[in-house]
mmCIF file of C-alpha atoms in Angstrom:
data_model
loop_
_atom_site.group_PDB
_atom_site.id
_atom_site.type_symbol
_atom_site.label_atom_id
_atom_site.label_comp_id
_atom_site.label_asym_id
_atom_site.label_seq_id
_atom_site.Cartn_x
_atom_site.Cartn_y
_atom_site.Cartn_z
ATOM 1 C CA MET A 1 -0.223 -0.062 -0.091
ATOM 2 C CA THR A 2 1.271 3.533 -0.828
ATOM 3 C CA GLY A 3 1.359 6.270 1.585
ATOM 4 C CA GLY A 4 -1.844 7.974 -0.053
ATOM 5 C CA GLU A 5 -3.760 4.930 0.351
ATOM 6 C CA TYR A 6 -2.825 4.479 3.941
ATOM 7 C CA ALA A 7 -4.160 8.410 4.556
ATOM 8 C CA ALA A 8 -7.311 7.419 2.744
ATOM 9 C CA LEU A 9 -7.924 4.412 4.913
ATOM 10 C CA ALA A 10 -7.035 6.487 8.027
ATOM 11 C CA TYR A 11 -9.609 9.234 6.875
ATOM 12 C CA GLY A 12 -11.824 6.399 6.501
ATOM 13 C CA VAL A 13 -11.522 5.025 9.904
ATOM 14 C CA VAL A 14 -12.109 8.657 11.434
ATOM 15 C CA PHE A 15 -14.776 9.034 9.486
ATOM 16 C CA VAL A 16 -16.667 6.511 10.861
ATOM 17 C CA PHE A 17 -16.104 7.065 14.211
ATOM 18 C CA VAL A 18 -17.338 10.581 13.837
ATOM 19 C CA LEU A 19 -20.322 9.409 12.343
ATOM 20 C CA GLY A 20 -20.879 6.798 15.253
ATOM 21 C CA TYR A 21 -20.275 9.751 17.776
ATOM 22 C CA VAL A 22 -22.714 11.872 16.007
ATOM 23 C CA ALA A 23 -25.476 8.933 15.869
ATOM 24 C CA ILE A 24 -24.890 8.554 19.902
ATOM 25 C CA ILE A 25 -25.325 12.317 20.315
ATOM 26 C CA ALA A 26 -28.470 12.523 18.093
ATOM 27 C CA ALA A 27 -30.090 9.557 20.093
ATOM 28 C CA LYS A 28 -29.254 11.671 23.504
ATOM 29 C CA LEU A 29 -30.725 14.747 22.467
ATOM 30 C CA GLN A 30 -33.588 12.862 21.413
ATOM 31 C CA ARG A 31 -33.990 11.200 24.666
ATOM 32 C CA LEU A 32 -33.507 14.511 26.605
ATOM 33 C CA GLN A 33 -35.921 16.301 24.531
ATOM 34 C CA ARG A 34 -38.675 13.625 24.790
ATOM 35 C CA GLU A 35 -37.769 13.521 28.777
ATOM 36 C CA THR A 36 -38.102 17.112 28.737
ATOM 37 C CA ALA A 37 -41.320 17.408 26.996
ATOM 38 C CA GLU A 38 -42.498 14.497 29.509
ATOM 39 C CA LEU A 39 -41.254 16.581 32.533
ATOM 40 C CA LEU A 40 -43.060 20.238 31.200
ATOM 41 C CA ASP A 41 -46.463 18.181 30.632
ATOM 42 C CA LEU A 42 -46.122 16.755 34.384
ATOM 43 C CA ALA A 43 -45.428 20.635 35.642
ATOM 44 C CA ARG A 44 -48.566 22.001 33.575
ATOM 45 C CA ARG A 45 -50.707 19.491 34.909
ATOM 46 C CA GLY A 46 -49.567 19.818 38.434
ATOM 47 C CA ALA A 47 -49.375 23.742 37.977
ATOM 48 C CA GLY A 48 -53.631 23.400 38.953
ATOM 49 C CA GLU A 49 -53.280 21.212 41.785
ATOM 50 C CA SER A 50 -50.358 23.267 43.536
ATOM 51 C CA GLU A 51 -51.096 26.249 46.369
ATOM 52 C CA PRO A 52 -51.375 29.762 44.947
ATOM 53 C CA GLY A 53 -48.029 31.308 44.567
ATOM 54 C CA ARG A 54 -46.274 28.330 44.090
ATOM 55 C CA SER A 55 -44.444 26.944 41.151
ATOM 56 C CA ALA A 56 -45.492 23.373 40.157
ATOM 57 C CA VAL A 57 -41.714 22.424 40.427
ATOM 58 C CA TYR A 58 -41.268 23.659 43.882
ATOM 59 C CA ALA A 59 -44.499 22.121 45.190
ATOM 60 C CA ALA A 60 -43.713 18.388 43.959
ATOM 61 C CA SER A 61 -39.880 18.808 45.055
ATOM 62 C CA VAL A 62 -41.152 20.131 48.451
ATOM 63 C CA PRO A 63 -44.304 18.941 49.347
ATOM 64 C CA SER A 64 -44.203 19.700 53.058
ATOM 65 C CA ALA A 65 -43.154 23.109 52.707
ATOM 66 C CA ARG A 66 -46.287 25.341 53.081
ATOM 67 C CA PRO A 67 -46.519 28.788 54.563
ATOM 68 C CA GLY A 68 -46.924 28.926 58.430
ATOM 69 C CA ASP A 69 -45.596 25.651 58.797
ATOM 70 C CA GLU A 70 -42.762 24.868 61.192
ATOM 71 C CA GLU A 71 -40.468 21.972 61.934
ATOM 72 C CA ALA A 72 -40.940 20.248 65.126
ATOM 73 C CA THR A 73 -37.705 20.326 67.250
#
């Protein structure tokens, strides 16, 4: 094999690895978009059930935190 053939082979191998990397990142991006849409839907559905003035995310993450509640010591 000549030097040009080795260079072409090296470029081909690098191209395949980059293509695989892009495919993996695209799959992760799709999954993240799907999960983000699901979280947004959950937040919107839960917004009507939370207390006035509280965000759905806060109400879901800290359900016992209500104005006037104090921790027992």
